[in-house]
Short mmCIF file of C-alpha atoms and ligand atoms in Angstrom, two decimals:
data_model
loop_
_atom_site.label_atom_id
_atom_site.label_comp_id
_atom_site.label_asym_id
_atom_site.label_seq_id
_atom_site.Cartn_x
_atom_site.Cartn_y
_atom_site.Cartn_z
CA UNK A 1 0.06 -0.11 -0.07
CA UNK A 2 1.17 3.57 -0.86
CA UNK A 3 2.32 5.96 1.99
CA UNK A 4 -0.06 8.93 2.53
CA UNK A 5 2.24 10.60 5.04
CA UNK A 6 6.20 10.46 4.84
CA UNK A 7 8.13 12.18 7.78
CA UNK A 8 12.10 12.26 7.61
CA UNK A 9 13.92 13.38 10.57
CA UNK A 10 11.43 15.78 11.93
CA UNK A 11 12.32 18.18 14.78
CA UNK A 12 10.57 20.98 16.60
CA UNK A 13 12.66 23.15 18.84
CA UNK A 14 11.11 25.35 21.63
CA UNK A 15 14.51 27.28 22.14
CA UNK A 16 16.72 24.48 23.49
CA UNK A 17 14.25 22.06 24.19
CA UNK A 18 13.45 19.56 21.36
CA UNK A 19 9.69 18.61 21.81
CA UNK A 20 10.10 16.60 18.45
CA UNK A 21 13.27 14.91 18.17
CA UNK A 22 14.68 13.44 14.92
CA UNK A 23 11.26 11.37 14.05
CA UNK A 24 11.26 9.37 10.73
CA UNK A 25 8.42 7.25 10.10
CA UNK A 26 5.44 6.48 7.27
CA UNK A 27 1.89 6.12 7.44
CA UNK A 28 0.16 3.95 4.71
CA UNK A 29 -3.13 4.86 2.88
CA UNK A 30 -6.19 3.81 4.94
CA UNK A 31 -4.13 3.08 8.10
CA UNK A 32 -5.32 3.68 11.62
CA UNK A 33 -2.13 4.74 12.98
CA UNK A 34 -2.04 5.96 16.60
CA UNK A 35 0.75 7.93 18.33
CA UNK A 36 0.75 6.93 22.28
CA UNK A 37 2.76 8.54 25.03
CA UNK A 38 2.70 10.09 28.28
CA UNK A 39 1.82 13.76 28.85
CA UNK A 40 4.40 16.14 27.47
CA UNK A 41 6.05 13.55 25.18
CA UNK A 42 5.29 15.85 22.15
CA UNK A 43 2.14 14.03 20.69
CA UNK A 44 0.34 17.39 20.24
CA UNK A 45 3.38 19.23 18.70
CA UNK A 46 3.76 16.39 16.01
CA UNK A 47 0.14 16.42 15.26
CA UNK A 48 0.09 20.19 14.96
CA UNK A 49 3.14 20.27 12.60
CA UNK A 50 1.32 17.76 10.50
CA UNK A 51 -1.98 19.82 10.23
CA UNK A 52 0.42 22.96 9.61
CA UNK A 53 -0.40 25.16 12.85
CA UNK A 54 3.21 24.45 14.10
CA UNK A 55 6.20 25.15 11.82
CA UNK A 56 8.54 22.42 11.82
CA UNK A 57 12.46 23.67 13.08
CA UNK A 58 14.02 21.03 10.50
CA UNK A 59 13.35 17.69 8.57
CA UNK A 60 10.78 16.80 5.91
CA UNK A 61 6.97 16.26 6.06
CA UNK A 62 5.40 14.88 2.78
CA UNK A 63 1.63 14.38 2.34
CA UNK A 64 0.93 12.27 -0.92
CA UNK A 65 4.38 12.78 -1.92
CA UNK A 66 3.80 16.71 -1.79
CA UNK A 67 6.23 18.66 0.44
CA UNK A 68 4.24 20.53 3.09
CA UNK A 69 6.87 22.99 3.92
CA UNK A 70 5.40 26.56 3.77
CA UNK A 71 1.68 25.16 2.95
CA UNK A 72 -0.53 26.84 5.57
CA UNK A 73 -3.11 24.75 7.57
CA UNK A 74 -6.00 25.63 5.33
CA UNK A 75 -4.47 24.46 2.15
CA UNK A 76 -3.08 20.95 3.85
CA UNK A 77 -5.42 17.95 2.91
CA UNK A 78 -5.92 17.01 6.38
CA UNK A 79 -8.33 17.71 9.04
CA UNK A 80 -8.28 17.78 12.88
CA UNK A 81 -10.79 16.76 15.38
CA UNK A 82 -10.07 18.55 18.79
CA UNK A 83 -10.58 17.05 22.33
CA UNK A 84 -13.21 19.74 22.93
CA UNK A 85 -14.85 19.11 19.41
CA UNK A 86 -15.05 22.84 18.73
CA UNK A 87 -18.54 22.41 17.30
CA UNK A 88 -20.46 25.89 16.74
CA UNK A 89 -23.07 26.22 19.47
CA UNK A 90 -25.07 28.66 17.73
CA UNK A 91 -25.44 26.28 14.71
CA UNK A 92 -27.76 23.11 14.33
CA UNK A 93 -25.96 19.59 13.47
CA UNK A 94 -26.52 20.37 9.47
CA UNK A 95 -25.11 23.94 9.51
CA UNK A 96 -22.18 22.61 11.66
CA UNK A 97 -21.26 19.87 8.96
CA UNK A 98 -22.02 22.07 6.02
CA UNK A 99 -19.80 24.94 7.23
CA UNK A 100 -16.55 23.41 5.85
CA UNK A 101 -18.33 22.71 2.37
CA UNK A 102 -19.90 26.12 1.99
CA UNK A 103 -16.19 27.45 2.30
CA UNK A 104 -15.38 25.36 -0.62
CA UNK A 105 -18.00 27.16 -2.61
CA UNK A 106 -19.95 24.08 -3.74
CA UNK A 107 -23.61 24.37 -4.78
CA UNK A 108 -26.31 24.28 -2.23
CA UNK A 109 -27.78 21.17 -3.74
CA UNK A 110 -24.63 19.37 -3.43
CA UNK A 111 -23.86 20.60 -0.01
CA UNK A 112 -27.17 19.21 1.12
CA UNK A 113 -26.59 15.86 -0.43
CA UNK A 114 -23.30 15.30 1.08
CA UNK A 115 -24.67 16.50 4.62
CA UNK A 116 -27.35 14.05 4.32
CA UNK A 117 -25.14 11.08 2.96
CA UNK A 118 -22.69 11.63 5.85
CA UNK A 119 -25.31 11.89 8.56
CA UNK A 120 -26.67 8.39 7.43
CA UNK A 121 -23.10 6.87 7.55
CA UNK A 122 -22.49 8.38 11.21
CA UNK A 123 -25.74 6.69 12.14
CA UNK A 124 -27.43 10.19 12.83
CA UNK A 125 -30.20 10.31 9.99
CA UNK A 126 -32.95 12.59 11.10
CA UNK A 127 -30.65 14.69 13.54
CA UNK A 128 -29.79 17.43 11.09
CA UNK A 129 -32.21 20.11 12.40
CA UNK A 130 -31.15 19.55 16.19
CA UNK A 131 -29.07 21.87 18.10
CA UNK A 132 -25.79 20.80 19.32
CA UNK A 133 -26.75 21.56 22.93
CA UNK A 134 -29.69 18.72 22.51
CA UNK A 135 -26.98 16.04 21.68
CA UNK A 136 -25.48 13.46 23.97
CA UNK A 137 -21.62 13.34 24.19
CA UNK A 138 -21.38 10.32 21.74
CA UNK A 139 -23.41 12.04 19.28
CA UNK A 140 -21.46 15.53 19.41
CA UNK A 141 -18.58 13.20 18.84
CA UNK A 142 -19.92 11.85 15.74
CA UNK A 143 -21.12 15.09 14.37
CA UNK A 144 -17.36 16.54 14.81
CA UNK A 145 -15.90 13.37 12.92
CA UNK A 146 -18.72 13.62 10.15
CA UNK A 147 -18.12 17.49 9.85
CA UNK A 148 -14.29 16.66 9.18
CA UNK A 149 -14.81 13.27 7.05
CA UNK A 150 -17.35 15.32 4.62
CA UNK A 151 -14.33 17.24 3.51
CA UNK A 152 -12.81 13.92 2.22
CA UNK A 153 -9.27 14.79 3.79
CA UNK A 154 -6.35 12.45 3.00
CA UNK A 155 -5.62 12.41 6.64
CA UNK A 156 -7.96 12.78 9.67
CA UNK A 157 -5.90 13.82 12.62
CA UNK A 158 -7.38 13.18 15.98
CA UNK A 159 -6.45 14.85 19.12
CA UNK A 160 -7.48 12.89 22.16
CA UNK A 161 -10.88 12.99 20.81
CA UNK A 162 -12.52 10.72 23.60
CA UNK A 163 -10.70 12.41 26.21
CA UNK A 164 -13.92 14.42 27.44
CA UNK A 165 -16.43 11.30 27.53
CA UNK A 166 -17.05 9.26 30.52
CA UNK A 167 -15.78 5.74 30.50
CA UNK A 168 -18.61 3.92 29.55
CA UNK A 169 -19.33 5.98 26.23
CA UNK A 170 -15.59 5.85 25.76
CA UNK A 171 -15.81 2.09 25.69
CA UNK A 172 -18.26 2.22 22.93
CA UNK A 173 -17.02 5.05 20.97
CA UNK A 174 -13.63 3.09 20.42
CA UNK A 175 -15.34 0.62 18.63
CA UNK A 176 -17.55 2.86 16.73
CA UNK A 177 -14.55 5.01 15.61
CA UNK A 178 -12.82 1.81 14.38
CA UNK A 179 -15.82 0.91 12.49
CA UNK A 180 -16.15 4.39 10.67
CA UNK A 181 -12.58 4.49 10.05
CA UNK A 182 -12.66 1.11 8.35
CA UNK A 183 -16.06 2.26 6.44
CA UNK A 184 -14.39 5.30 5.29
CA UNK A 185 -11.15 3.96 4.46
CA UNK A 186 -9.78 7.29 5.44
CA UNK A 187 -6.05 7.34 7.08
CA UNK A 188 -6.56 8.44 10.87
CA UNK A 189 -3.73 9.42 12.67
CA UNK A 190 -4.88 9.45 16.42
CA UNK A 191 -3.06 10.67 19.58
CA UNK A 192 -3.66 9.41 23.23
CA UNK A 193 -2.03 8.62 26.20
CA UNK A 194 -4.51 5.85 26.78
CA UNK A 195 -3.19 2.75 25.77
CA UNK A 196 -6.23 0.88 25.64
CA UNK A 197 -7.74 3.28 23.03
CA UNK A 198 -4.54 2.76 21.04
CA UNK A 199 -4.42 -0.93 21.22
CA UNK A 200 -8.19 -1.65 20.49
CA UNK A 201 -8.48 0.67 17.47
CA UNK A 202 -4.95 0.84 15.72
CA UNK A 203 -3.31 -1.01 12.81
CA UNK A 204 -0.13 0.28 14.12
CA UNK A 205 1.09 2.18 17.16
CA UNK A 206 3.98 4.53 17.77
CA UNK A 207 4.91 4.80 21.48
CA UNK A 208 6.46 8.26 22.03
CA UNK A 209 8.61 9.06 24.86
CA UNK A 210 10.60 12.31 25.16
CA UNK A 211 10.02 13.56 21.64
CA UNK A 212 11.11 10.14 19.93
CA UNK A 213 9.59 7.03 19.01
CA UNK A 214 10.55 4.08 20.98
CA UNK A 215 8.72 1.27 18.89
CA UNK A 216 6.45 1.50 16.01
CA UNK A 217 4.55 -1.85 15.63
CA UNK A 218 1.21 -3.70 15.67
CA UNK A 219 -0.61 -3.53 19.02
CA UNK A 220 -0.12 -7.30 19.45
CA UNK A 221 3.59 -7.07 18.84
CA UNK A 222 4.18 -3.90 21.23
CA UNK A 223 2.45 -6.03 23.89
CA UNK A 224 4.22 -9.42 23.28
CA UNK A 225 7.57 -8.11 22.27
CA UNK A 226 8.36 -4.60 23.57
CA UNK A 227 11.72 -3.68 22.42
CA UNK A 228 12.54 -1.04 25.30
CA UNK A 229 12.11 -0.99 28.95
CA UNK A 230 9.67 2.00 28.49
CA UNK A 231 7.30 0.27 26.11
CA UNK A 232 7.06 -2.74 28.36
CA UNK A 233 6.31 -0.77 31.16
CA UNK A 234 3.77 1.78 29.43
CA UNK A 235 1.81 -0.68 27.25
CA UNK A 236 -0.11 -3.27 29.24
CA UNK A 237 0.38 -4.14 32.94
CA UNK A 238 3.44 -5.75 34.18
CA UNK A 239 5.27 -6.98 37.09
CA UNK A 240 8.60 -5.18 37.32
CA UNK A 241 11.64 -6.39 39.16
CA UNK A 242 15.02 -5.22 39.15
CA UNK A 243 17.50 -8.31 38.89
CA UNK A 244 20.96 -9.38 38.56
CA UNK A 245 22.81 -11.50 35.97
CA UNK A 246 23.78 -14.92 37.31
CA UNK A 247 24.86 -16.83 34.26
CA UNK A 248 23.42 -17.04 30.60
CA UNK A 249 20.25 -18.85 31.71
CA UNK A 250 19.57 -17.43 34.93
CA UNK A 251 18.90 -13.83 36.97
CA UNK A 252 18.28 -13.22 40.54
CA UNK A 253 15.79 -10.89 42.07
CA UNK A 254 17.33 -8.83 44.58
CA UNK A 255 14.97 -6.75 46.48
CA UNK A 256 15.10 -9.47 49.22
CA UNK A 257 18.39 -10.58 51.53
CA UNK A 258 17.82 -14.17 49.90
CA UNK A 259 18.44 -14.36 46.13
CA UNK A 260 15.31 -15.54 44.21
CA UNK A 261 16.55 -17.22 41.20
CA UNK A 262 14.58 -17.11 38.07
CA UNK A 263 15.74 -19.32 34.88
CA UNK A 264 15.20 -17.48 31.66
CA UNK A 265 15.48 -18.61 27.94
CA UNK A 266 17.75 -15.80 26.72
CA UNK A 267 19.71 -12.88 28.11
CA UNK A 268 21.41 -10.28 26.16
CA UNK A 269 23.78 -9.43 28.40
CA UNK A 270 24.46 -5.72 28.49
CA UNK A 271 25.36 -5.34 31.98
CA UNK A 272 24.88 -7.04 35.16
CA UNK A 273 21.98 -5.38 36.15
CA UNK A 274 18.86 -5.94 34.25
CA UNK A 275 14.87 -5.50 34.71
CA UNK A 276 12.28 -8.40 34.62
CA UNK A 277 8.90 -7.98 33.19
CA UNK A 278 6.31 -10.54 33.97
CA UNK A 279 2.70 -9.78 32.53
CA UNK A 280 0.07 -10.98 35.01
CA UNK A 281 -1.46 -13.62 32.41
CA UNK A 282 1.98 -14.97 31.97
CA UNK A 283 1.72 -16.59 35.33
CA UNK A 284 0.21 -20.06 35.10
CA UNK A 285 -1.93 -21.22 38.32
CA UNK A 286 -1.96 -24.93 39.17
CA UNK A 287 0.57 -26.02 36.19
CA UNK A 288 0.58 -29.27 35.40
CA UNK A 289 3.56 -31.36 36.85
CA UNK A 290 4.49 -32.41 33.35
CA UNK A 291 5.27 -28.81 32.06
CA UNK A 292 9.04 -28.59 31.79
CA UNK A 293 11.05 -25.30 31.61
CA UNK A 294 8.83 -23.75 34.17
CA UNK A 295 9.93 -21.56 37.15
CA UNK A 296 7.85 -23.00 39.94
CA UNK A 297 6.73 -21.33 43.18
CA UNK A 298 3.83 -20.84 45.60
CA UNK A 299 1.73 -17.83 45.80
CA UNK A 300 0.04 -16.49 48.66
CA UNK A 301 -3.37 -14.73 47.73
CA UNK A 302 -3.37 -11.14 49.30
CA UNK A 303 -6.26 -9.43 47.62
CA UNK A 304 -8.74 -10.46 45.01
CA UNK A 305 -9.08 -7.41 42.51
CA UNK A 306 -12.63 -8.36 41.11
CA UNK A 307 -13.09 -6.79 37.60
CA UNK A 308 -15.42 -9.40 35.80
CA UNK A 309 -13.32 -11.24 33.00
CA UNK A 310 -10.39 -9.41 34.20
CA UNK A 311 -10.20 -10.21 37.65
CA UNK A 312 -6.64 -10.23 38.99
CA UNK A 313 -5.22 -11.41 42.11
CA UNK A 314 -2.38 -9.43 44.29
CA UNK A 315 -0.25 -12.24 45.48
CA UNK A 316 3.06 -12.83 47.38
CA UNK A 317 5.62 -15.44 46.46
CA UNK A 318 5.96 -17.63 49.45
CA UNK A 319 8.71 -17.15 51.53
CA UNK A 320 9.69 -14.22 50.03
CA UNK A 321 8.58 -10.44 50.20
CA UNK A 322 7.89 -10.24 46.34
CA UNK A 323 4.43 -9.35 45.11
CA UNK A 324 3.00 -10.42 42.11
CA UNK A 325 0.14 -9.44 40.09
CA UNK A 326 -1.78 -12.46 38.64
CA UNK A 327 -4.79 -12.89 35.95
CA UNK A 328 -7.42 -15.14 37.41
CA UNK A 329 -8.48 -17.58 34.85
CA UNK A 330 -12.18 -17.92 34.12
CA UNK A 331 -12.27 -21.28 35.13
CA UNK A 332 -14.37 -23.13 37.82
CA UNK A 333 -11.21 -24.41 39.44
CA UNK A 334 -10.46 -20.92 40.68
CA UNK A 335 -14.18 -19.94 41.43
CA UNK A 336 -13.68 -20.07 45.18
CA UNK A 337 -10.15 -18.64 45.53
CA UNK A 338 -9.95 -16.45 48.77
CA UNK A 339 -7.46 -14.57 50.49
CA UNK A 340 -4.69 -16.45 52.39
CA UNK A 341 -5.07 -19.28 50.03
CA UNK A 342 -1.72 -20.64 49.01
CA UNK A 343 -1.49 -21.41 45.27
CA UNK A 344 1.03 -23.40 42.91
CA UNK A 345 2.31 -21.39 40.23
CA UNK A 346 4.73 -21.08 37.50
CA UNK A 347 6.16 -18.83 34.67
CA UNK A 348 7.71 -19.91 31.41
CA UNK A 349 11.27 -19.31 30.85
CA UNK A 350 10.42 -17.57 27.64
CA UNK A 351 7.85 -15.08 29.16
CA UNK A 352 10.39 -13.35 31.05
CA UNK A 353 11.92 -10.36 29.37
CA UNK A 354 15.12 -8.52 30.63
CA UNK A 355 16.63 -5.20 29.85
CA UNK A 356 19.80 -3.41 30.63
CA UNK A 357 18.90 -0.81 33.06
P1 ATP B 1 -0.20 16.28 26.61
O1 ATP B 1 -0.77 14.83 26.49
O2 ATP B 1 -0.24 16.76 27.93
O3 ATP B 1 -1.01 17.05 25.73
P2 ATP B 1 1.91 16.20 24.80
O4 ATP B 1 2.53 14.75 24.58
O5 ATP B 1 0.95 16.21 23.80
O6 ATP B 1 1.58 16.15 25.97
P3 ATP B 1 2.96 18.57 23.81
O7 ATP B 1 2.01 19.27 24.08
O8 ATP B 1 3.45 18.12 22.41
O9 ATP B 1 2.97 17.04 24.63
O10 ATP B 1 4.36 19.14 24.49
C1 ATP B 1 5.63 18.63 24.44
C2 ATP B 1 6.69 19.54 25.15
O11 ATP B 1 6.92 20.75 24.46
C3 ATP B 1 6.02 19.69 26.63
O12 ATP B 1 7.20 19.72 27.43
C4 ATP B 1 5.69 21.26 26.37
O13 ATP B 1 5.75 21.88 27.56
C5 ATP B 1 6.51 21.87 25.43
N1 ATP B 1 5.77 23.02 24.40
C6 ATP B 1 4.74 22.68 23.82
N2 ATP B 1 4.44 23.66 23.01
C7 ATP B 1 5.26 24.80 23.50
C8 ATP B 1 5.40 26.06 23.20
N3 ATP B 1 4.65 26.69 22.38
N4 ATP B 1 6.59 26.50 23.80
C9 ATP B 1 7.26 26.24 24.65
N5 ATP B 1 7.48 24.70 24.94
C10 ATP B 1 6.30 24.01 24.35
#
């Protein structure tokens, strides 16, 4: 597939500070591409450079092979959906959506047809005459997206558009946004600090930290094969331990006086110190005696963190002070677990990831 956006060595400096620091990446036509990172990492600055609201300090930015340097925001084939949506409160839904089309000097009939079509596509048929104030949060969201998509941009830029919605609505809007994007086939570049939004909706996610990308990958790969310590800690939940290299197949956890040895499959030895990341779902409860290559230990249940199908146990490894967060399988065998129970447990050699710290 063709690249709709090409970015080469892009930087934005605010005096001595590099908010965006030497980024190079491409986004493909029709892709849902998210930029995920903590507050202040440079996401908005990057998005605003793509939109043309912020001028780049250096590097190249091309949309559909055309260099965007010096091209004003309103002349770029992109549209930006803001977190606060920026709908016009004194206009009804139809007028809000028609606003951009009127500025393109289209005929009235054509505008009406486009508005009607897009309202149907975003499941708001019959809402054209409603005032913005009469709409729910989710409906406002869809009007804001319709207003941008009706202009048929090459890229739709979305700046944390679900941030203002309550949790339940955010969950349903994630699915809705993903569906809309597939239906329209428009390239979405979506910025968020919420990993679950990025993982659920995106074809690829760039994890950003201190103005740089740490990893660009599919949600599945980011989760299963994080390339850096930052990505492993930021994407998904993980039990994180500091550890020391013992030999090529073993490391020691060393918060306790007594060493706790963990067998691992592979260590890329950069230094003697490493960090160990274990996902809660990587811990096997009541493992069969037949499984080979398993680190085995007992866990004492300290707290049950009930969350429906995502219920977790906060446990302590027996005879140590190490705490371990464990996913509770949806399985009758574990239905009656209670605090203070002692469970046999294990973790595969391969699920341990180590990084030089
Ligand atoms: P958030 O999620 O909180 O919006 P962000 O990842 O979008 O954060 P940016 O808004 O891009 O981060 O800001 C990145 C860094 O650049 C921050 O440290 C910010 O203070 C700084 N910055 C942004 N705009 C300016 C400016 N106009 N002048 C000086 N510094 C700025």
